[in-house]
Amino acid sequence: MSNCVSILGSTGSIGRQSLEVIAACGMKVAALTANSNVKLLEEQARRFQPKLAVLMDDQAAADLKIRLADTCVQVAGGPEGLLAAASLPQADTVITAVVGMVGLRPTLTAIREGKRIGLANKETLVCAGSLVLEEARDYGAQIIPVDSEHSALFQCLEGNRDRGEVKRLILTCSGGPFYGKTAAELKEMTREDALQHPNWSMGAKITVDSATLMNKGLEVIEAMHLYHMPPEKISVIIHRESIIHSLVEYCDNAMIAQLGAPDMRLPIQYALTWPKRMPGPAKELDLWNCGPLTFGTPDLNTFHCLELALQAARTGGTAGAVLNGANEAAVAQFLAGEIGFLDIGERVDRAMAQIPVVQNPGLEDILAADRAAREAIG
Ligand code: NAD
Ligand code: MG
């Protein structure tokens, strides 16, 4: 169980909910980091009194230093600050809640310090899963997933002693805001349409990923690495209600599922309290009034991004880094109003076709694949 936690990305959706859990469970905070939100980071630092507060933006960090001059909180800026936050000795646990590949180096740093990782930043595993898991083994660092599906799988796998008994992992997928739409309809979807998720309130990038279903594809790759499963043993099922968070099917055809209200505070809390459970702020599931639970097959033709991610999962090597880098760049263009909704998948497809894959990559190969993918998107 965690006592003292550092949060990378504390001003975001996962970061803010992590602080709610930490406050409710009476844990301490060692470091808080954000990109540029000075006002919220100041508020959080005054309330939680961390040793260190970091803003990536140097100008914003200088501003924060002045604002926190009357406190004992140290302030740092830039990528070095982020690494300092990841390795602060006071913390036993680091929650990685930054968005994107920028989380890779700080995650590796925290692993090398032997910290428990509450892993929300899925892009890190998609780009460099083998490397991250290998380092975690070498340094004895526990990686506990925060992503709701992976937390569900983690819970459904507890008590399982022989991975050979697992027939497959089944990831549930809400289908996102555009479920049931045709390609012609998707073409017209705007940034505002894509940012309306039916069940979850999340940061902008993951909300767009949930609309394209790229998010589910990234999650297949994330599960592959976390649970050492080949892609053919991971299936995706549409479950509009987001009540069952994922399932494990065993070789005797038993299926173990984890259910709960759609509330990220539960998987966040379990990553911090594991192997214990305790009462917390997550909503209770009213199973008697939640209505019917439905299941369906994802439409891989219309939601091409999911198909592309499954392809990257089968290819392995740097294919995940290319997929992710291209997707991050294309989603940023979509959010800036520069490209249409369907252009995201088309651009990722083009980048994947163009960039050669390196098998058994080291960190430099992964970073090079990420750069090449972003350049290909333009
Ligand atoms: P968000 O956009 O709400 O927050 C991102 C955080 O990262 C903010 O604190 C921001 O300041 C910081 N940040 C952004 N860019 C940065 C940069 N270049 N350098 C340093 N810090 C930076 O995102 P979120 O929804 O909280 O998602 C965070 C991660 O968790 C993502 O990887 C996402 O896929 C994953 N995740 C989120 C949810 C969810 O419900 N929100 C669920 C599962 C997984
Ligand atoms: Mg998820």
CSV table of C-alpha atoms and ligand atoms in Angstrom, one decimal:
chain,number,residue,atom,x,y,z
A,1,MET,CA,0.0,0.0,0.0
A,2,SER,CA,1.2,3.5,-0.9
A,3,ASN,CA,2.0,6.1,1.8
A,4,CYS,CA,3.5,9.0,-0.2
A,5,VAL,CA,2.7,9.6,-3.8
A,6,SER,CA,4.1,11.8,-6.6
A,7,ILE,CA,1.8,12.6,-9.5
A,8,LEU,CA,3.1,13.4,-12.9
A,9,GLY,CA,0.2,15.4,-14.6
A,10,SER,CA,-1.7,16.4,-11.4
A,11,THR,CA,-3.8,19.1,-13.1
A,12,GLY,CA,-5.4,16.7,-15.6
A,13,SER,CA,-8.5,14.5,-15.3
A,14,ILE,CA,-6.6,11.5,-13.8
A,15,GLY,CA,-4.3,13.8,-11.8
A,16,ARG,CA,-7.2,15.7,-10.1
A,17,GLN,CA,-9.1,12.4,-9.3
A,18,SER,CA,-5.8,10.9,-7.9
A,19,LEU,CA,-5.6,13.8,-5.4
A,20,GLU,CA,-9.2,13.2,-4.4
A,21,VAL,CA,-8.3,9.6,-3.6
A,22,ILE,CA,-5.1,10.6,-1.8
A,23,ALA,CA,-7.0,13.0,0.4
A,24,ALA,CA,-9.7,10.5,1.1
A,25,CYS,CA,-7.2,7.7,2.0
A,26,GLY,CA,-5.0,10.0,4.1
A,27,MET,CA,-1.9,9.5,2.0
A,28,LYS,CA,0.9,12.2,1.6
A,29,VAL,CA,2.1,13.9,-1.6
A,30,ALA,CA,5.8,14.2,-2.5
A,31,ALA,CA,5.7,15.9,-5.9
A,32,LEU,CA,3.1,17.4,-8.3
A,33,THR,CA,3.8,18.3,-12.0
A,34,ALA,CA,1.9,19.9,-14.8
A,35,ASN,CA,2.5,21.4,-18.2
A,36,SER,CA,1.5,25.1,-17.8
A,37,ASN,CA,-1.5,25.5,-15.5
A,38,VAL,CA,0.1,27.7,-12.8
A,39,LYS,CA,-3.1,28.6,-11.0
A,40,LEU,CA,-4.3,25.0,-10.4
A,41,LEU,CA,-0.8,23.7,-9.6
A,42,GLU,CA,-0.5,26.6,-7.0
A,43,GLU,CA,-3.8,25.6,-5.4
A,44,GLN,CA,-2.9,21.9,-5.3
A,45,ALA,CA,0.6,22.7,-3.9
A,46,ARG,CA,-0.9,24.9,-1.1
A,47,ARG,CA,-3.4,22.2,-0.2
A,48,PHE,CA,-1.2,19.1,-0.4
A,49,GLN,CA,2.2,20.6,0.6
A,50,PRO,CA,4.5,18.5,-1.6
A,51,LYS,CA,8.3,18.8,-1.5
A,52,LEU,CA,8.4,19.7,-5.2
A,53,ALA,CA,6.1,21.3,-7.8
A,54,VAL,CA,7.1,21.2,-11.4
A,55,LEU,CA,5.8,23.0,-14.5
A,56,MET,CA,7.2,21.9,-18.0
A,57,ASP,CA,6.9,25.5,-19.2
A,58,ASP,CA,9.9,27.4,-17.9
A,59,GLN,CA,8.1,30.8,-17.9
A,60,ALA,CA,5.2,29.3,-16.0
A,61,ALA,CA,7.6,27.6,-13.5
A,62,ALA,CA,9.2,31.0,-12.8
A,63,ASP,CA,5.7,32.5,-12.1
A,64,LEU,CA,4.9,29.5,-9.8
A,65,LYS,CA,8.1,30.0,-7.9
A,66,ILE,CA,7.1,33.6,-7.0
A,67,ARG,CA,3.6,32.6,-6.1
A,68,LEU,CA,4.8,29.8,-3.8
A,69,ALA,CA,7.6,31.9,-2.2
A,70,ASP,CA,5.9,32.0,1.2
A,71,THR,CA,5.7,28.1,1.3
A,72,CYS,CA,8.3,25.3,1.8
A,73,VAL,CA,7.5,23.9,-1.7
A,74,GLN,CA,10.4,23.8,-4.1
A,75,VAL,CA,9.7,24.7,-7.7
A,76,ALA,CA,11.4,23.4,-10.8
A,77,GLY,CA,10.8,23.6,-14.6
A,78,GLY,CA,11.3,21.7,-17.8
A,79,PRO,CA,12.0,18.0,-18.5
A,80,GLU,CA,14.7,17.9,-15.8
A,81,GLY,CA,12.1,19.0,-13.3
A,82,LEU,CA,9.8,16.2,-14.4
A,83,LEU,CA,12.6,13.6,-13.9
A,84,ALA,CA,13.4,15.1,-10.5
A,85,ALA,CA,9.7,14.6,-9.6
A,86,ALA,CA,9.7,11.0,-10.8
A,87,SER,CA,12.7,10.1,-8.7
A,88,LEU,CA,12.1,12.1,-5.4
A,89,PRO,CA,13.1,9.8,-2.6
A,90,GLN,CA,10.2,10.6,-0.3
A,91,ALA,CA,7.7,9.0,-2.7
A,92,ASP,CA,7.1,5.2,-2.7
A,93,THR,CA,4.6,5.5,-5.6
A,94,VAL,CA,4.5,7.6,-8.8
A,95,ILE,CA,1.2,8.0,-10.7
A,96,THR,CA,2.0,8.6,-14.4
A,97,ALA,CA,-0.9,10.8,-15.5
A,98,VAL,CA,0.7,12.9,-18.2
A,99,VAL,CA,-0.7,12.5,-21.7
A,100,GLY,CA,1.5,11.2,-24.5
A,101,MET,CA,4.9,9.8,-25.1
A,102,VAL,CA,6.5,12.6,-22.9
A,103,GLY,CA,5.7,10.2,-20.0
A,104,LEU,CA,8.3,7.6,-21.2
A,105,ARG,CA,11.5,9.0,-19.7
A,106,PRO,CA,10.0,9.9,-16.3
A,107,THR,CA,8.3,6.5,-16.1
A,108,LEU,CA,11.7,4.8,-16.7
A,109,THR,CA,13.3,7.0,-14.1
A,110,ALA,CA,10.7,6.1,-11.5
A,111,ILE,CA,11.1,2.4,-12.3
A,112,ARG,CA,14.9,2.6,-11.9
A,113,GLU,CA,14.2,4.1,-8.4
A,114,GLY,CA,12.2,1.0,-7.6
A,115,LYS,CA,8.9,2.9,-7.1
A,116,ARG,CA,5.5,1.5,-7.5
A,117,ILE,CA,4.0,2.9,-10.7
A,118,GLY,CA,0.3,3.7,-10.9
A,119,LEU,CA,0.3,3.7,-14.7
A,120,ALA,CA,-2.3,5.8,-16.5
A,121,ASN,CA,-0.1,7.0,-19.3
A,122,LYS,CA,-0.8,4.2,-21.8
A,123,GLU,CA,1.2,5.9,-24.6
A,124,THR,CA,4.4,4.9,-22.7
A,125,LEU,CA,3.5,1.2,-22.9
A,126,VAL,CA,2.3,1.4,-26.5
A,127,CYS,CA,5.7,2.9,-27.5
A,128,ALA,CA,8.0,1.0,-25.3
A,129,GLY,CA,6.1,-1.8,-23.5
A,130,SER,CA,8.8,-4.4,-23.7
A,131,LEU,CA,11.5,-2.1,-22.5
A,132,VAL,CA,9.4,-0.7,-19.6
A,133,LEU,CA,8.3,-4.2,-18.4
A,134,GLU,CA,11.9,-5.5,-18.6
A,135,GLU,CA,13.2,-2.6,-16.6
A,136,ALA,CA,10.4,-3.0,-14.0
A,137,ARG,CA,11.5,-6.7,-13.6
A,138,ASP,CA,15.2,-5.8,-13.3
A,139,TYR,CA,14.6,-3.1,-10.7
A,140,GLY,CA,11.8,-4.8,-8.9
A,141,ALA,CA,9.3,-2.0,-9.5
A,142,GLN,CA,5.6,-2.9,-9.5
A,143,ILE,CA,3.5,-1.6,-12.3
A,144,ILE,CA,-0.2,-1.4,-11.3
A,145,PRO,CA,-2.6,-0.2,-14.1
A,146,VAL,CA,-4.8,2.8,-13.6
A,147,ASP,CA,-6.6,2.4,-16.9
A,148,SER,CA,-10.0,1.0,-16.0
A,149,GLU,CA,-9.9,-2.0,-18.4
A,150,HIS,CA,-6.4,-3.0,-17.3
A,151,SER,CA,-7.3,-2.6,-13.6
A,152,ALA,CA,-10.3,-4.8,-14.2
A,153,LEU,CA,-8.0,-7.4,-15.9
A,154,PHE,CA,-5.5,-7.1,-13.0
A,155,GLN,CA,-8.3,-7.8,-10.5
A,156,CYS,CA,-9.7,-10.7,-12.6
A,157,LEU,CA,-6.2,-12.3,-12.8
A,158,GLU,CA,-5.6,-12.1,-9.1
A,159,GLY,CA,-5.5,-15.6,-7.7
A,160,ASN,CA,-4.5,-17.0,-11.1
A,161,ARG,CA,-1.2,-18.8,-10.7
A,162,ASP,CA,-0.6,-20.2,-14.2
A,163,ARG,CA,-1.0,-17.8,-17.1
A,164,GLY,CA,-1.3,-20.9,-19.3
A,165,GLU,CA,-4.8,-21.3,-17.9
A,166,VAL,CA,-5.9,-18.0,-19.4
A,167,LYS,CA,-7.7,-18.5,-22.7
A,168,ARG,CA,-8.1,-14.8,-23.5
A,169,LEU,CA,-8.4,-11.3,-22.2
A,170,ILE,CA,-11.6,-9.4,-23.2
A,171,LEU,CA,-11.5,-5.6,-23.2
A,172,THR,CA,-14.8,-3.9,-23.0
A,173,CYS,CA,-15.3,-0.8,-25.2
A,174,SER,CA,-18.2,1.8,-24.8
A,175,GLY,CA,-18.1,2.4,-28.6
A,176,GLY,CA,-17.6,6.1,-27.9
A,177,PRO,CA,-19.8,9.0,-29.0
A,178,PHE,CA,-19.9,7.9,-32.7
A,179,TYR,CA,-21.1,4.3,-32.1
A,180,GLY,CA,-23.3,3.1,-35.0
A,181,LYS,CA,-22.3,6.0,-37.4
A,182,THR,CA,-21.4,5.3,-41.0
A,183,ALA,CA,-18.1,6.5,-42.6
A,184,ALA,CA,-20.1,9.2,-44.5
A,185,GLU,CA,-21.5,10.5,-41.2
A,186,LEU,CA,-18.1,10.3,-39.4
A,187,LYS,CA,-16.5,12.5,-42.1
A,188,GLU,CA,-18.7,15.4,-40.9
A,189,MET,CA,-17.9,15.1,-37.2
A,190,THR,CA,-16.2,18.1,-35.6
A,191,ARG,CA,-13.9,18.6,-32.6
A,192,GLU,CA,-17.0,19.6,-30.5
A,193,ASP,CA,-18.8,16.4,-31.5
A,194,ALA,CA,-15.8,14.2,-30.7
A,195,LEU,CA,-15.3,15.8,-27.3
A,196,GLN,CA,-18.7,14.6,-26.0
A,197,HIS,CA,-18.1,11.2,-24.5
A,198,PRO,CA,-21.3,9.3,-23.3
A,199,ASN,CA,-19.8,7.7,-20.1
A,200,TRP,CA,-16.5,9.2,-19.1
A,201,SER,CA,-15.2,12.8,-18.6
A,202,MET,CA,-11.5,12.8,-19.6
A,203,GLY,CA,-8.7,14.9,-21.2
A,204,ALA,CA,-9.1,16.0,-24.8
A,205,LYS,CA,-6.6,13.6,-26.4
A,206,ILE,CA,-8.0,10.4,-24.9
A,207,THR,CA,-11.6,11.6,-25.6
A,208,VAL,CA,-10.8,11.9,-29.3
A,209,ASP,CA,-9.0,8.5,-29.2
A,210,SER,CA,-12.3,7.1,-27.7
A,211,ALA,CA,-14.2,8.6,-30.6
A,212,THR,CA,-11.9,7.0,-33.2
A,213,LEU,CA,-11.6,3.8,-31.2
A,214,MET,CA,-7.8,4.2,-31.3
A,215,ASN,CA,-8.0,4.3,-27.5
A,216,LYS,CA,-9.2,0.6,-27.5
A,217,GLY,CA,-6.4,-0.3,-29.9
A,218,LEU,CA,-3.8,1.4,-27.7
A,219,GLU,CA,-5.4,-0.6,-24.8
A,220,VAL,CA,-4.9,-3.9,-26.6
A,221,ILE,CA,-1.2,-3.1,-27.0
A,222,GLU,CA,-1.1,-2.0,-23.3
A,223,ALA,CA,-2.7,-5.3,-22.2
A,224,MET,CA,-0.3,-7.3,-24.4
A,225,HIS,CA,2.6,-5.9,-22.5
A,226,LEU,CA,1.2,-5.8,-19.0
A,227,TYR,CA,0.0,-9.4,-19.1
A,228,HIS,CA,2.5,-10.9,-21.5
A,229,MET,CA,-0.3,-12.0,-23.9
A,230,PRO,CA,-0.1,-12.4,-27.7
A,231,PRO,CA,-2.5,-10.1,-29.6
A,232,GLU,CA,-4.6,-13.1,-30.8
A,233,LYS,CA,-5.5,-13.8,-27.1
A,234,ILE,CA,-6.9,-10.3,-26.6
A,235,SER,CA,-10.5,-9.5,-27.9
A,236,VAL,CA,-12.5,-6.3,-27.9
A,237,ILE,CA,-16.2,-6.4,-27.2
A,238,ILE,CA,-18.6,-3.4,-27.4
A,239,HIS,CA,-20.4,-2.8,-24.1
A,240,ARG,CA,-22.2,0.5,-24.3
A,241,GLU,CA,-23.0,0.8,-20.6
A,242,SER,CA,-19.3,0.8,-19.2
A,243,ILE,CA,-20.4,-1.3,-16.2
A,244,ILE,CA,-18.3,-4.4,-16.9
A,245,HIS,CA,-14.7,-3.0,-17.1
A,246,SER,CA,-13.2,-6.1,-18.7
A,247,LEU,CA,-13.1,-9.9,-18.4
A,248,VAL,CA,-10.7,-12.8,-18.4
A,249,GLU,CA,-11.8,-16.0,-20.0
A,250,TYR,CA,-10.1,-19.1,-18.6
A,251,CYS,CA,-9.4,-22.5,-20.4
A,252,ASP,CA,-12.4,-24.1,-18.6
A,253,ASN,CA,-14.6,-21.4,-20.2
A,254,ALA,CA,-15.2,-19.6,-16.9
A,255,MET,CA,-15.3,-15.9,-17.4
A,256,ILE,CA,-14.3,-13.6,-14.5
A,257,ALA,CA,-15.5,-10.0,-14.9
A,258,GLN,CA,-15.0,-6.8,-12.8
A,259,LEU,CA,-18.0,-4.5,-12.5
A,260,GLY,CA,-18.4,-1.0,-11.1
A,261,ALA,CA,-19.8,2.4,-11.8
A,262,PRO,CA,-17.8,4.2,-14.5
A,263,ASP,CA,-15.6,6.2,-12.1
A,264,MET,CA,-11.9,6.4,-12.5
A,265,ARG,CA,-11.4,7.0,-8.8
A,266,LEU,CA,-11.8,3.2,-8.2
A,267,PRO,CA,-9.0,2.0,-10.4
A,268,ILE,CA,-6.8,4.9,-9.2
A,269,GLN,CA,-7.5,3.9,-5.6
A,270,TYR,CA,-6.8,0.2,-6.2
A,271,ALA,CA,-3.4,1.1,-7.8
A,272,LEU,CA,-2.6,2.9,-4.5
A,273,THR,CA,-4.0,0.5,-1.9
A,274,TRP,CA,-3.2,-2.8,-3.6
A,275,PRO,CA,-3.1,-5.5,-2.3
A,276,LYS,CA,-5.5,-4.0,0.2
A,277,ARG,CA,-8.9,-2.4,-0.3
A,278,MET,CA,-10.5,0.4,1.7
A,279,PRO,CA,-13.6,2.6,1.5
A,280,GLY,CA,-13.1,5.6,-0.9
A,281,PRO,CA,-14.7,8.3,-2.9
A,282,ALA,CA,-15.7,6.1,-6.0
A,283,LYS,CA,-19.4,5.9,-6.7
A,284,GLU,CA,-21.4,2.7,-5.7
A,285,LEU,CA,-22.9,0.7,-8.6
A,286,ASP,CA,-26.6,0.4,-8.2
A,287,LEU,CA,-26.9,-3.0,-10.0
A,288,TRP,CA,-30.7,-3.1,-9.4
A,289,ASN,CA,-31.3,0.0,-11.4
A,290,CYS,CA,-28.5,0.1,-13.9
A,291,GLY,CA,-30.7,-1.4,-16.7
A,292,PRO,CA,-29.7,-4.1,-19.2
A,293,LEU,CA,-26.1,-4.8,-20.1
A,294,THR,CA,-25.5,-5.2,-23.8
A,295,PHE,CA,-22.7,-6.6,-25.9
A,296,GLY,CA,-21.7,-6.3,-29.6
A,297,THR,CA,-18.8,-6.7,-32.1
A,298,PRO,CA,-16.7,-3.6,-33.0
A,299,ASP,CA,-17.0,-2.3,-36.6
A,300,LEU,CA,-13.3,-2.4,-37.7
A,301,ASN,CA,-14.1,-1.2,-41.2
A,302,THR,CA,-15.8,2.0,-40.2
A,303,PHE,CA,-13.5,2.5,-37.1
A,304,HIS,CA,-10.3,2.0,-39.1
A,305,CYS,CA,-8.0,3.3,-36.2
A,306,LEU,CA,-8.8,0.2,-34.1
A,307,GLU,CA,-7.8,-2.0,-37.1
A,308,LEU,CA,-4.6,-0.1,-37.5
A,309,ALA,CA,-3.7,-0.6,-33.8
A,310,LEU,CA,-4.4,-4.3,-34.0
A,311,GLN,CA,-2.1,-4.4,-37.0
A,312,ALA,CA,0.6,-2.7,-35.0
A,313,ALA,CA,0.0,-5.1,-32.1
A,314,ARG,CA,0.6,-8.1,-34.5
A,315,THR,CA,3.7,-6.5,-36.1
A,316,GLY,CA,5.4,-5.7,-32.8
A,317,GLY,CA,8.8,-3.9,-32.6
A,318,THR,CA,8.6,-0.2,-33.2
A,319,ALA,CA,5.2,-0.5,-34.9
A,320,GLY,CA,3.5,0.7,-31.6
A,321,ALA,CA,5.8,3.8,-31.4
A,322,VAL,CA,5.0,4.7,-35.0
A,323,LEU,CA,1.2,4.2,-34.5
A,324,ASN,CA,1.3,6.2,-31.3
A,325,GLY,CA,3.5,9.1,-32.6
A,326,ALA,CA,1.5,9.4,-35.7
A,327,ASN,CA,-1.8,9.4,-33.7
A,328,GLU,CA,-0.6,12.0,-31.2
A,329,ALA,CA,0.4,14.3,-34.0
A,330,ALA,CA,-2.8,13.7,-36.0
A,331,VAL,CA,-5.1,14.2,-33.0
A,332,ALA,CA,-3.3,17.4,-32.2
A,333,GLN,CA,-4.0,18.6,-35.8
A,334,PHE,CA,-7.7,17.5,-35.5
A,335,LEU,CA,-8.0,19.4,-32.1
A,336,ALA,CA,-6.4,22.5,-33.8
A,337,GLY,CA,-9.1,22.3,-36.5
A,338,GLU,CA,-6.5,21.6,-39.2
A,339,ILE,CA,-7.8,18.2,-40.4
A,340,GLY,CA,-11.1,16.3,-40.4
A,341,PHE,CA,-12.1,13.4,-38.2
A,342,LEU,CA,-11.4,10.6,-40.7
A,343,ASP,CA,-8.1,12.2,-41.7
A,344,ILE,CA,-6.7,11.0,-38.3
A,345,GLY,CA,-6.9,7.3,-39.4
A,346,GLU,CA,-5.8,8.1,-42.9
A,347,ARG,CA,-2.6,9.9,-41.7
A,348,VAL,CA,-1.7,7.2,-39.2
A,349,ASP,CA,-2.2,4.6,-41.9
A,350,ARG,CA,0.1,6.5,-44.3
A,351,ALA,CA,2.8,6.9,-41.6
A,352,MET,CA,2.7,3.2,-40.8
A,353,ALA,CA,3.0,2.2,-44.4
A,354,GLN,CA,6.0,4.5,-44.9
A,355,ILE,CA,8.1,3.9,-41.8
A,356,PRO,CA,10.2,0.6,-41.6
A,357,VAL,CA,9.7,-1.4,-38.4
A,358,VAL,CA,12.7,-2.3,-36.2
A,359,GLN,CA,12.3,-5.5,-34.1
A,360,ASN,CA,13.6,-5.8,-30.5
A,361,PRO,CA,14.1,-2.0,-30.3
A,362,GLY,CA,16.2,-0.2,-27.8
A,363,LEU,CA,15.2,3.3,-26.4
A,364,GLU,CA,17.0,5.1,-29.3
A,365,ASP,CA,15.1,3.0,-31.9
A,366,ILE,CA,11.8,3.9,-30.2
A,367,LEU,CA,12.5,7.6,-30.0
A,368,ALA,CA,13.6,7.6,-33.7
A,369,ALA,CA,10.4,5.8,-34.7
A,370,ASP,CA,8.3,8.3,-32.7
A,371,ARG,CA,10.2,11.2,-34.4
A,372,ALA,CA,9.8,9.7,-37.9
A,373,ALA,CA,6.0,9.2,-37.3
A,374,ARG,CA,5.5,12.8,-36.3
A,375,GLU,CA,7.5,14.0,-39.3
A,376,ALA,CA,5.4,11.9,-41.6
A,377,ILE,CA,2.2,13.5,-40.2
A,378,GLY,CA,3.8,17.0,-40.9
B,1,NAD,P1,-5.4,15.5,-19.3
B,1,NAD,O1,-5.2,16.1,-20.6
B,1,NAD,O2,-6.7,15.8,-18.6
B,1,NAD,O3,-4.2,15.8,-18.4
B,1,NAD,C1,-2.9,15.6,-18.8
B,1,NAD,C2,-1.9,16.1,-17.7
B,1,NAD,O4,-0.5,16.0,-18.2
B,1,NAD,C3,-2.1,17.6,-17.2
B,1,NAD,O5,-1.7,17.7,-15.9
B,1,NAD,C4,-1.1,18.3,-18.1
B,1,NAD,O6,-0.6,19.5,-17.5
B,1,NAD,C5,0.1,17.3,-18.2
B,1,NAD,N1,0.8,17.5,-19.5
B,1,NAD,C6,0.3,17.6,-20.7
B,1,NAD,N2,1.2,17.7,-21.7
B,1,NAD,C7,2.4,17.7,-21.0
B,1,NAD,C8,3.7,17.8,-21.4
B,1,NAD,N3,4.1,17.9,-22.7
B,1,NAD,N4,4.7,17.7,-20.4
B,1,NAD,C9,4.4,17.5,-19.1
B,1,NAD,N5,3.1,17.4,-18.7
B,1,NAD,C10,2.1,17.5,-19.6
B,1,NAD,O7,-5.3,13.9,-19.6
B,1,NAD,P2,-6.0,12.7,-18.8
B,1,NAD,O8,-7.3,12.5,-19.4
B,1,NAD,O9,-5.8,12.9,-17.3
B,1,NAD,O10,-5.1,11.5,-19.3
B,1,NAD,C11,-3.8,11.3,-18.8
B,1,NAD,C12,-3.3,9.9,-19.2
B,1,NAD,O11,-4.1,8.9,-18.6
B,1,NAD,C13,-3.3,9.7,-20.7
B,1,NAD,O12,-2.3,8.9,-21.1
B,1,NAD,C14,-4.6,8.9,-20.9
B,1,NAD,O13,-4.6,8.0,-22.0
B,1,NAD,C15,-4.7,8.1,-19.6
B,1,NAD,N6,-6.0,7.7,-19.1
B,1,NAD,C16,-6.9,8.6,-18.8
B,1,NAD,C17,-8.2,8.3,-18.4
B,1,NAD,C18,-9.2,9.3,-18.0
B,1,NAD,O14,-10.3,8.9,-17.6
B,1,NAD,N7,-9.0,10.6,-18.2
B,1,NAD,C19,-8.5,6.9,-18.4
B,1,NAD,C20,-7.6,6.0,-18.7
B,1,NAD,C21,-6.3,6.4,-19.1
B,2,MG,MG,-9.5,2.7,-20.6
